[in-house]
Amino acid sequence: MKVLIVGSGGREHALAWRIKQSPNLTQLWVAGGNAGTATLAENLDIRSSDIDNLLIAAVETAADLVIVGPEAPLALGFADQLIALGIPVFGPSSAAAQIEASKGFALDLMKDASVPCPDFATVSDEASAHAYINDHPGPLVVKADGLAAGKGVIMCDDSEQARAAVNLCMSDRAFGDAGDTVVLEEYLRGPEVSVFAFCDGEHLSSLVAACDYKRLEDGNHGPNTGGMGSYAQPDFWTDELATEIELTIMKPVLRAMAERGSPYKGVLYAGLMLTEGGPKVLEFNCRLGDPETQVIMPLLASDPLELMLACAEGTLDNVSVRWAMKNYVGIVMVSGGYPDKYETGFEITGLDVEGPEDSMVFHAGTKLGSGGSSGLPLTAGGRVLTVVGGGDTMESARDRAYSRLEQISFKGAQWRRDISSAANQGAAQAAG
Ligand code: AMP
Ligand code: GLY
C-alpha cells in the first residue's frame, strides 16, 4: 500500500514509525512532517490546512490510503473530498468531525444518545448565567464557548467564583467574542483519561486508554500546554471499565452519528472524567491525541494499515484489534519559554546515541539542519520531541524514558520530571 500521512507533530511521527513496520506498506509520504519523519518517509512541504494541495498530493502519489493526523483538515472537509475521488481515508467526514469542532453539536448528540456528561447550560446573557448559578450552588466550571487559545476554562469552587468568572467573560470580555456565549458546567472530580476507539461507521475496535499531562510544571502547576507527557495504559484501566465505556459512551455515539446520516469513521477520542457516578464525557475529538499517540502506537499489536483501511472501508468487523499488555511512558521536551515566547534553531544532540532497550524518540517541532539527514536536526517549534520508554511495569517504562532523555540535549530544553510517577497517576490535570 502507498500511504500518505497528513500532519507534522509527534503524533504523526509515531504513526509513521508504526506504519513503517507494516508488511503491507510499499511507500510512505508525510505531508508536513519533521526531521524525524524524514528518516522514515518522504516529507512533502504542504500545510495541513492547505486542502487543495493535500488533494493534489493524494492524487499524484496514487495513495491507497490517506491518514489524517490533525482535526483542521477534517473539519474543512478533506475526507469528503478524498471520498469523492475514490481515495480511502482514515478520518471522519466534515459532518462527523463536528463532534470536535462544535461543542454545541457534541452536547446535543450526548443528550440524544443519553451519554453521561456533566450537567450544563449554554447562556448568552448575564441574567441567565446568574439564574443558573443560583439554581446550582455547588462548584461549577465556566467556559468561554468560542476558541480562547485554551485559556477560557475557569474552575470555580463556589457560586461567588462562578459569578466572577461570568463577569470576566461577559462584562470584562477577557476572552473577546469567545466569551459572548458561556457554558456553565457541573464541576466533575476524578481521574481523567483519554479513551480511543477505531470506528468504521458501524463497528468499533477494542478500546485503548492513555493519560496526558497538560500543565507545564511538575505537580500540575503552571500554564496549560499542548501536552507535556503521557502514559498508557493506566492501572485503573480494567476490562470492566472498558466494557462500561464501550456500552454507555462509544457505541451510543456511533449509533447516534449513523442515525443522523453522518456515520463516524476514523478514531473517536473521548476525554473522560471517571467520577464516583461513573465515567462522564468532558469532550470528544475526531482524531488521535498528542502526546497519547506516542504511547499507544507502540502498544498496537495488530497491523496498523489493515486496521485503518478497514475503518475507511467499513469492514472493521473482520479485523481483530489487539493491544499489547505493556506500559509506555512519553516525556515531551519543549523549547525554553514555551508555551509563551521561545527561540528555535538550536542543534539537537544525542539522537544518534543508542538508547536503552525499548526506548524511542518521536520528533515534533524539528527540522533538518544544514547537514541534511546526516547532520544534526534543529529545533523548530515549542514541543520538540517526545521521548518514550516501554516496559513490563510502569516504573521500568518510566526509567527507560528518562534514561533516554538524559542522552539528548538542546539549548533551553525543559521537561517535567514527574510523568507517570505514582503520586500523580490519574490526576494529571488536577492542581492549579
Ligand atoms: P476543555 O478545554 O473543555 O477540554 O477543558 C480543559 C480541562 O479543564 C480538562 O482537561 C479538565 O481537566 C478540566 N475540565 C473541563 N471541564 C470540566 C468539568 N466539567 N469538571 C472538571 N474539570 C473540567
Ligand atoms: N492530548 C490532548 C489532545 O490531543 O487534544
PDB file of N, CA, C and O in Angstrom, residues 5-17 28-47 70 290 294 333 348 351 361-369 372-373 375-386:
ATOM      1  N   ILE A   5       0.466  10.301   5.026  1.00  0.00           N
ATOM      2  CA  ILE A   5       0.059  10.783   6.353  1.00  0.00           C
ATOM      3  C   ILE A   5       0.059  12.307   6.316  1.00  0.00           C
ATOM      4  O   ILE A   5       0.979  12.911   5.756  1.00  0.00           O
ATOM      5  N   VAL A   6      -0.951  12.917   6.933  1.00  0.00           N
ATOM      6  CA  VAL A   6      -1.026  14.382   6.982  1.00  0.00           C
ATOM      7  C   VAL A   6      -0.759  14.867   8.407  1.00  0.00           C
ATOM      8  O   VAL A   6      -1.412  14.396   9.354  1.00  0.00           O
ATOM      9  N   GLY A   7       0.203  15.791   8.549  1.00  0.00           N
ATOM     10  CA  GLY A   7       0.487  16.381   9.858  1.00  0.00           C
ATOM     11  C   GLY A   7       1.983  16.447  10.126  1.00  0.00           C
ATOM     12  O   GLY A   7       2.780  15.858   9.381  1.00  0.00           O
ATOM     13  N   SER A   8       2.354  17.149  11.182  1.00  0.00           N
ATOM     14  CA  SER A   8       3.791  17.386  11.373  1.00  0.00           C
ATOM     15  C   SER A   8       4.241  17.272  12.824  1.00  0.00           C
ATOM     16  O   SER A   8       5.311  17.751  13.183  1.00  0.00           O
ATOM     17  N   GLY A   9       3.437  16.622  13.665  1.00  0.00           N
ATOM     18  CA  GLY A   9       3.794  16.558  15.084  1.00  0.00           C
ATOM     19  C   GLY A   9       4.350  15.214  15.509  1.00  0.00           C
ATOM     20  O   GLY A   9       4.635  14.338  14.688  1.00  0.00           O
ATOM     21  N   GLY A  10       4.462  15.057  16.837  1.00  0.00           N
ATOM     22  CA  GLY A  10       4.909  13.791  17.407  1.00  0.00           C
ATOM     23  C   GLY A  10       3.920  12.681  17.112  1.00  0.00           C
ATOM     24  O   GLY A  10       4.300  11.521  16.929  1.00  0.00           O
ATOM     25  N   ARG A  11       2.641  13.038  17.073  1.00  0.00           N
ATOM     26  CA  ARG A  11       1.597  12.050  16.739  1.00  0.00           C
ATOM     27  C   ARG A  11       1.874  11.440  15.357  1.00  0.00           C
ATOM     28  O   ARG A  11       1.839  10.222  15.187  1.00  0.00           O
ATOM     29  N   GLU A  12       2.181  12.302  14.383  1.00  0.00           N
ATOM     30  CA  GLU A  12       2.385  11.805  13.021  1.00  0.00           C
ATOM     31  C   GLU A  12       3.690  11.020  12.901  1.00  0.00           C
ATOM     32  O   GLU A  12       3.768  10.052  12.147  1.00  0.00           O
ATOM     33  N   HIS A  13       4.740  11.423  13.657  1.00  0.00           N
ATOM     34  CA  HIS A  13       5.973  10.637  13.629  1.00  0.00           C
ATOM     35  C   HIS A  13       5.709   9.242  14.201  1.00  0.00           C
ATOM     36  O   HIS A  13       6.171   8.234  13.663  1.00  0.00           O
ATOM     37  N   ALA A  14       4.935   9.174  15.287  1.00  0.00           N
ATOM     38  CA  ALA A  14       4.624   7.870  15.893  1.00  0.00           C
ATOM     39  C   ALA A  14       3.796   7.010  14.934  1.00  0.00           C
ATOM     40  O   ALA A  14       4.002   5.796  14.827  1.00  0.00           O
ATOM     41  N   LEU A  15       2.847   7.635  14.223  1.00  0.00           N
ATOM     42  CA  LEU A  15       2.065   6.895  13.224  1.00  0.00           C
ATOM     43  C   LEU A  15       2.979   6.364  12.120  1.00  0.00           C
ATOM     44  O   LEU A  15       2.897   5.197  11.730  1.00  0.00           O
ATOM     45  N   ALA A  16       3.863   7.231  11.627  1.00  0.00           N
ATOM     46  CA  ALA A  16       4.776   6.832  10.541  1.00  0.00           C
ATOM     47  C   ALA A  16       5.674   5.680  11.006  1.00  0.00           C
ATOM     48  O   ALA A  16       5.907   4.715  10.277  1.00  0.00           O
ATOM     49  N   TRP A  17       6.164   5.782  12.244  1.00  0.00           N
ATOM     50  CA  TRP A  17       7.039   4.747  12.816  1.00  0.00           C
ATOM     51  C   TRP A  17       6.326   3.401  12.881  1.00  0.00           C
ATOM     52  O   TRP A  17       6.869   2.365  12.511  1.00  0.00           O
ATOM     53  N   LEU A  28       5.770   5.527   1.590  1.00  0.00           N
ATOM     54  CA  LEU A  28       5.186   6.394   2.621  1.00  0.00           C
ATOM     55  C   LEU A  28       5.585   7.851   2.395  1.00  0.00           C
ATOM     56  O   LEU A  28       6.764   8.155   2.175  1.00  0.00           O
ATOM     57  N   TRP A  29       4.588   8.724   2.453  1.00  0.00           N
ATOM     58  CA  TRP A  29       4.820  10.167   2.394  1.00  0.00           C
ATOM     59  C   TRP A  29       4.207  10.805   3.640  1.00  0.00           C
ATOM     60  O   TRP A  29       3.194  10.311   4.152  1.00  0.00           O
ATOM     61  N   VAL A  30       4.803  11.910   4.084  1.00  0.00           N
ATOM     62  CA  VAL A  30       4.186  12.685   5.161  1.00  0.00           C
ATOM     63  C   VAL A  30       4.035  14.125   4.673  1.00  0.00           C
ATOM     64  O   VAL A  30       5.033  14.778   4.331  1.00  0.00           O
ATOM     65  N   ALA A  31       2.792  14.597   4.593  1.00  0.00           N
ATOM     66  CA  ALA A  31       2.539  15.986   4.194  1.00  0.00           C
ATOM     67  C   ALA A  31       2.720  16.831   5.444  1.00  0.00           C
ATOM     68  O   ALA A  31       1.962  16.709   6.396  1.00  0.00           O
ATOM     69  N   GLY A  32       3.732  17.687   5.439  1.00  0.00           N
ATOM     70  CA  GLY A  32       4.151  18.373   6.654  1.00  0.00           C
ATOM     71  C   GLY A  32       5.412  17.674   7.117  1.00  0.00           C
ATOM     72  O   GLY A  32       6.467  17.772   6.490  1.00  0.00           O
ATOM     73  N   GLY A  33       5.285  16.894   8.170  1.00  0.00           N
ATOM     74  CA  GLY A  33       6.423  16.100   8.636  1.00  0.00           C
ATOM     75  C   GLY A  33       7.432  16.942   9.397  1.00  0.00           C
ATOM     76  O   GLY A  33       7.232  18.146   9.646  1.00  0.00           O
ATOM     77  N   ASN A  34       8.515  16.298   9.782  1.00  0.00           N
ATOM     78  CA  ASN A  34       9.577  16.949  10.556  1.00  0.00           C
ATOM     79  C   ASN A  34      10.864  16.150  10.315  1.00  0.00           C
ATOM     80  O   ASN A  34      10.871  15.227   9.479  1.00  0.00           O
ATOM     81  N   ALA A  35      11.931  16.482  11.050  1.00  0.00           N
ATOM     82  CA  ALA A  35      13.201  15.795  10.804  1.00  0.00           C
ATOM     83  C   ALA A  35      13.099  14.305  11.152  1.00  0.00           C
ATOM     84  O   ALA A  35      13.840  13.489  10.598  1.00  0.00           O
ATOM     85  N   GLY A  36      12.190  13.945  12.039  1.00  0.00           N
ATOM     86  CA  GLY A  36      12.009  12.537  12.401  1.00  0.00           C
ATOM     87  C   GLY A  36      11.320  11.759  11.291  1.00  0.00           C
ATOM     88  O   GLY A  36      11.770  10.680  10.901  1.00  0.00           O
ATOM     89  N   THR A  37      10.225  12.310  10.743  1.00  0.00           N
ATOM     90  CA  THR A  37       9.521  11.581   9.682  1.00  0.00           C
ATOM     91  C   THR A  37      10.389  11.509   8.422  1.00  0.00           C
ATOM     92  O   THR A  37      10.233  10.588   7.625  1.00  0.00           O
ATOM     93  N   ALA A  38      11.326  12.461   8.276  1.00  0.00           N
ATOM     94  CA  ALA A  38      12.213  12.448   7.098  1.00  0.00           C
ATOM     95  C   ALA A  38      13.082  11.192   7.061  1.00  0.00           C
ATOM     96  O   ALA A  38      13.555  10.804   5.997  1.00  0.00           O
ATOM     97  N   THR A  39      13.307  10.547   8.225  1.00  0.00           N
ATOM     98  CA  THR A  39      14.112   9.324   8.237  1.00  0.00           C
ATOM     99  C   THR A  39      13.281   8.096   7.846  1.00  0.00           C
ATOM    100  O   THR A  39      13.829   7.026   7.630  1.00  0.00           O
ATOM    101  N   LEU A  40      11.963   8.245   7.782  1.00  0.00           N
ATOM    102  CA  LEU A  40      11.082   7.096   7.515  1.00  0.00           C
ATOM    103  C   LEU A  40      10.317   7.223   6.211  1.00  0.00           C
ATOM    104  O   LEU A  40       9.827   6.227   5.680  1.00  0.00           O
ATOM    105  N   ALA A  41      10.152   8.459   5.747  1.00  0.00           N
ATOM    106  CA  ALA A  41       9.221   8.730   4.653  1.00  0.00           C
ATOM    107  C   ALA A  41       9.730   9.914   3.852  1.00  0.00           C
ATOM    108  O   ALA A  41      10.690  10.573   4.256  1.00  0.00           O
ATOM    109  N   GLU A  42       9.052  10.188   2.741  1.00  0.00           N
ATOM    110  CA  GLU A  42       9.363  11.424   2.021  1.00  0.00           C
ATOM    111  C   GLU A  42       8.437  12.522   2.533  1.00  0.00           C
ATOM    112  O   GLU A  42       7.205  12.373   2.478  1.00  0.00           O
ATOM    113  N   ASN A  43       9.028  13.593   3.057  1.00  0.00           N
ATOM    114  CA  ASN A  43       8.197  14.717   3.525  1.00  0.00           C
ATOM    115  C   ASN A  43       7.774  15.575   2.340  1.00  0.00           C
ATOM    116  O   ASN A  43       8.575  15.841   1.437  1.00  0.00           O
ATOM    117  N   LEU A  44       6.511  16.027   2.359  1.00  0.00           N
ATOM    118  CA  LEU A  44       6.026  16.955   1.345  1.00  0.00           C
ATOM    119  C   LEU A  44       5.745  18.273   2.043  1.00  0.00           C
ATOM    120  O   LEU A  44       5.148  18.288   3.121  1.00  0.00           O
ATOM    121  N   ASP A  45       6.153  19.366   1.440  1.00  0.00           N
ATOM    122  CA  ASP A  45       6.036  20.663   2.094  1.00  0.00           C
ATOM    123  C   ASP A  45       4.632  21.243   1.877  1.00  0.00           C
ATOM    124  O   ASP A  45       4.433  22.119   1.040  1.00  0.00           O
ATOM    125  N   ILE A  46       3.667  20.705   2.614  1.00  0.00           N
ATOM    126  CA  ILE A  46       2.272  21.176   2.492  1.00  0.00           C
ATOM    127  C   ILE A  46       1.697  21.334   3.895  1.00  0.00           C
ATOM    128  O   ILE A  46       1.796  20.415   4.711  1.00  0.00           O
ATOM    129  N   ARG A  47       1.100  22.484   4.182  1.00  0.00           N
ATOM    130  CA  ARG A  47       0.490  22.707   5.496  1.00  0.00           C
ATOM    131  C   ARG A  47      -0.800  21.898   5.614  1.00  0.00           C
ATOM    132  O   ARG A  47      -1.477  21.650   4.609  1.00  0.00           O
ATOM    133  N   PRO A  70      -4.233  15.735  12.270  1.00  0.00           N
ATOM    134  CA  PRO A  70      -4.911  16.822  12.992  1.00  0.00           C
ATOM    135  C   PRO A  70      -6.371  17.024  12.581  1.00  0.00           C
ATOM    136  O   PRO A  70      -6.804  16.519  11.540  1.00  0.00           O
ATOM    137  N   ASP A 290      -2.371  13.876  21.016  1.00  0.00           N
ATOM    138  CA  ASP A 290      -0.940  14.132  21.028  1.00  0.00           C
ATOM    139  C   ASP A 290      -0.642  14.736  22.388  1.00  0.00           C
ATOM    140  O   ASP A 290      -1.220  15.780  22.699  1.00  0.00           O
ATOM    141  N   GLN A 294       1.878   8.768  20.895  1.00  0.00           N
ATOM    142  CA  GLN A 294       3.271   8.334  21.033  1.00  0.00           C
ATOM    143  C   GLN A 294       3.396   7.166  22.019  1.00  0.00           C
ATOM    144  O   GLN A 294       4.392   6.446  21.970  1.00  0.00           O
ATOM    145  N   MET A 333       9.852  17.007  25.486  1.00  0.00           N
ATOM    146  CA  MET A 333      10.897  18.028  25.688  1.00  0.00           C
ATOM    147  C   MET A 333      10.460  19.264  24.900  1.00  0.00           C
ATOM    148  O   MET A 333      10.183  19.162  23.699  1.00  0.00           O
ATOM    149  N   ILE A 348      20.120  19.758  18.038  1.00  0.00           N
ATOM    150  CA  ILE A 348      19.698  18.696  18.984  1.00  0.00           C
ATOM    151  C   ILE A 348      20.753  17.593  18.937  1.00  0.00           C
ATOM    152  O   ILE A 348      20.994  17.011  17.866  1.00  0.00           O
ATOM    153  N   LEU A 351      20.645  12.236  19.529  1.00  0.00           N
ATOM    154  CA  LEU A 351      19.619  11.404  18.886  1.00  0.00           C
ATOM    155  C   LEU A 351      20.226  10.155  18.247  1.00  0.00           C
ATOM    156  O   LEU A 351      19.555   9.140  18.105  1.00  0.00           O
ATOM    157  N   VAL A 361      12.442   7.909  20.194  1.00  0.00           N
ATOM    158  CA  VAL A 361      12.276   9.361  20.235  1.00  0.00           C
ATOM    159  C   VAL A 361      11.419   9.772  19.046  1.00  0.00           C
ATOM    160  O   VAL A 361      11.759   9.471  17.902  1.00  0.00           O
ATOM    161  N   PHE A 362      10.298  10.436  19.330  1.00  0.00           N
ATOM    162  CA  PHE A 362       9.449  10.953  18.264  1.00  0.00           C
ATOM    163  C   PHE A 362       9.612  12.466  18.176  1.00  0.00           C
ATOM    164  O   PHE A 362       9.558  13.161  19.191  1.00  0.00           O
ATOM    165  N   HIS A 363       9.817  12.944  16.950  1.00  0.00           N
ATOM    166  CA  HIS A 363      10.024  14.380  16.734  1.00  0.00           C
ATOM    167  C   HIS A 363       8.688  15.113  16.594  1.00  0.00           C
ATOM    168  O   HIS A 363       7.723  14.531  16.091  1.00  0.00           O
ATOM    169  N   ALA A 364       8.667  16.381  16.994  1.00  0.00           N
ATOM    170  CA  ALA A 364       7.515  17.248  16.713  1.00  0.00           C
ATOM    171  C   ALA A 364       8.064  18.495  16.017  1.00  0.00           C
ATOM    172  O   ALA A 364       8.245  18.500  14.793  1.00  0.00           O
ATOM    173  N   GLY A 365       8.392  19.550  16.799  1.00  0.00           N
ATOM    174  CA  GLY A 365       8.941  20.762  16.198  1.00  0.00           C
ATOM    175  C   GLY A 365      10.435  20.615  15.945  1.00  0.00           C
ATOM    176  O   GLY A 365      11.247  21.148  16.709  1.00  0.00           O
ATOM    177  N   THR A 366      10.796  19.893  14.875  1.00  0.00           N
ATOM    178  CA  THR A 366      12.208  19.789  14.470  1.00  0.00           C
ATOM    179  C   THR A 366      12.284  19.947  12.960  1.00  0.00           C
ATOM    180  O   THR A 366      11.298  19.737  12.252  1.00  0.00           O
ATOM    181  N   LYS A 367      13.467  20.323  12.484  1.00  0.00           N
ATOM    182  CA  LYS A 367      13.689  20.321  11.030  1.00  0.00           C
ATOM    183  C   LYS A 367      15.131  19.926  10.756  1.00  0.00           C
ATOM    184  O   LYS A 367      15.980  19.993  11.664  1.00  0.00           O
ATOM    185  N   LEU A 368      15.387  19.488   9.529  1.00  0.00           N
ATOM    186  CA  LEU A 368      16.749  19.102   9.171  1.00  0.00           C
ATOM    187  C   LEU A 368      17.632  20.345   9.179  1.00  0.00           C
ATOM    188  O   LEU A 368      17.220  21.425   8.761  1.00  0.00           O
ATOM    189  N   GLY A 369      18.884  20.190   9.667  1.00  0.00           N
ATOM    190  CA  GLY A 369      19.830  21.303   9.649  1.00  0.00           C
ATOM    191  C   GLY A 369      20.584  21.356   8.337  1.00  0.00           C
ATOM    192  O   GLY A 369      20.220  20.671   7.367  1.00  0.00           O
ATOM    193  N   GLY A 372      21.615  18.303   6.323  1.00  0.00           N
ATOM    194  CA  GLY A 372      20.580  17.395   5.821  1.00  0.00           C
ATOM    195  C   GLY A 372      20.403  16.218   6.762  1.00  0.00           C
ATOM    196  O   GLY A 372      20.623  16.343   7.979  1.00  0.00           O
ATOM    197  N   SER A 373      20.042  15.067   6.204  1.00  0.00           N
ATOM    198  CA  SER A 373      19.715  13.935   7.067  1.00  0.00           C
ATOM    199  C   SER A 373      20.952  13.353   7.752  1.00  0.00           C
ATOM    200  O   SER A 373      20.828  12.573   8.698  1.00  0.00           O
ATOM    201  N   GLY A 375      23.288  15.375   9.179  1.00  0.00           N
ATOM    202  CA  GLY A 375      23.726  16.332  10.206  1.00  0.00           C
ATOM    203  C   GLY A 375      22.795  16.349  11.408  1.00  0.00           C
ATOM    204  O   GLY A 375      21.900  15.520  11.530  1.00  0.00           O
ATOM    205  N   LEU A 376      23.032  17.315  12.299  1.00  0.00           N
ATOM    206  CA  LEU A 376      22.186  17.428  13.496  1.00  0.00           C
ATOM    207  C   LEU A 376      20.883  18.139  13.144  1.00  0.00           C
ATOM    208  O   LEU A 376      20.909  19.182  12.489  1.00  0.00           O
ATOM    209  N   PRO A 377      19.719  17.610  13.578  1.00  0.00           N
ATOM    210  CA  PRO A 377      18.480  18.351  13.379  1.00  0.00           C
ATOM    211  C   PRO A 377      18.408  19.577  14.279  1.00  0.00           C
ATOM    212  O   PRO A 377      19.129  19.663  15.279  1.00  0.00           O
ATOM    213  N   LEU A 378      17.537  20.496  13.931  1.00  0.00           N
ATOM    214  CA  LEU A 378      17.384  21.751  14.680  1.00  0.00           C
ATOM    215  C   LEU A 378      15.991  21.820  15.295  1.00  0.00           C
ATOM    216  O   LEU A 378      15.029  21.271  14.741  1.00  0.00           O
ATOM    217  N   THR A 379      15.897  22.528  16.414  1.00  0.00           N
ATOM    218  CA  THR A 379      14.568  22.768  16.995  1.00  0.00           C
ATOM    219  C   THR A 379      13.799  23.733  16.086  1.00  0.00           C
ATOM    220  O   THR A 379      14.389  24.638  15.493  1.00  0.00           O
ATOM    221  N   ALA A 380      12.482  23.509  15.969  1.00  0.00           N
ATOM    222  CA  ALA A 380      11.682  24.337  15.068  1.00  0.00           C
ATOM    223  C   ALA A 380      10.282  24.596  15.619  1.00  0.00           C
ATOM    224  O   ALA A 380       9.391  25.004  14.884  1.00  0.00           O
ATOM    225  N   GLY A 381      10.073  24.363  16.926  1.00  0.00           N
ATOM    226  CA  GLY A 381       8.738  24.576  17.475  1.00  0.00           C
ATOM    227  C   GLY A 381       8.774  24.568  18.989  1.00  0.00           C
ATOM    228  O   GLY A 381       9.858  24.450  19.589  1.00  0.00           O
ATOM    229  N   GLY A 382       7.597  24.690  19.600  1.00  0.00           N
ATOM    230  CA  GLY A 382       7.511  24.700  21.058  1.00  0.00           C
ATOM    231  C   GLY A 382       7.719  23.318  21.637  1.00  0.00           C
ATOM    232  O   GLY A 382       8.580  23.072  22.468  1.00  0.00           O
ATOM    233  N   ARG A 383       6.890  22.387  21.173  1.00  0.00           N
ATOM    234  CA  ARG A 383       7.090  20.993  21.589  1.00  0.00           C
ATOM    235  C   ARG A 383       8.070  20.377  20.594  1.00  0.00           C
ATOM    236  O   ARG A 383       7.808  20.347  19.389  1.00  0.00           O
ATOM    237  N   VAL A 384       9.200  19.900  21.062  1.00  0.00           N
ATOM    238  CA  VAL A 384      10.283  19.486  20.166  1.00  0.00           C
ATOM    239  C   VAL A 384      10.320  17.969  19.979  1.00  0.00           C
ATOM    240  O   VAL A 384      10.357  17.486  18.850  1.00  0.00           O
ATOM    241  N   LEU A 385      10.318  17.218  21.074  1.00  0.00           N
ATOM    242  CA  LEU A 385      10.455  15.757  20.999  1.00  0.00           C
ATOM    243  C   LEU A 385       9.527  15.109  22.024  1.00  0.00           C
ATOM    244  O   LEU A 385       9.220  15.727  23.052  1.00  0.00           O
ATOM    245  N   THR A 386       9.101  13.867  21.762  1.00  0.00           N
ATOM    246  CA  THR A 386       8.531  13.023  22.820  1.00  0.00           C
ATOM    247  C   THR A 386       9.460  11.828  22.969  1.00  0.00           C
ATOM    248  O   THR A 386       9.687  11.093  21.997  1.00  0.00           O
TER     249      THR A 386
END
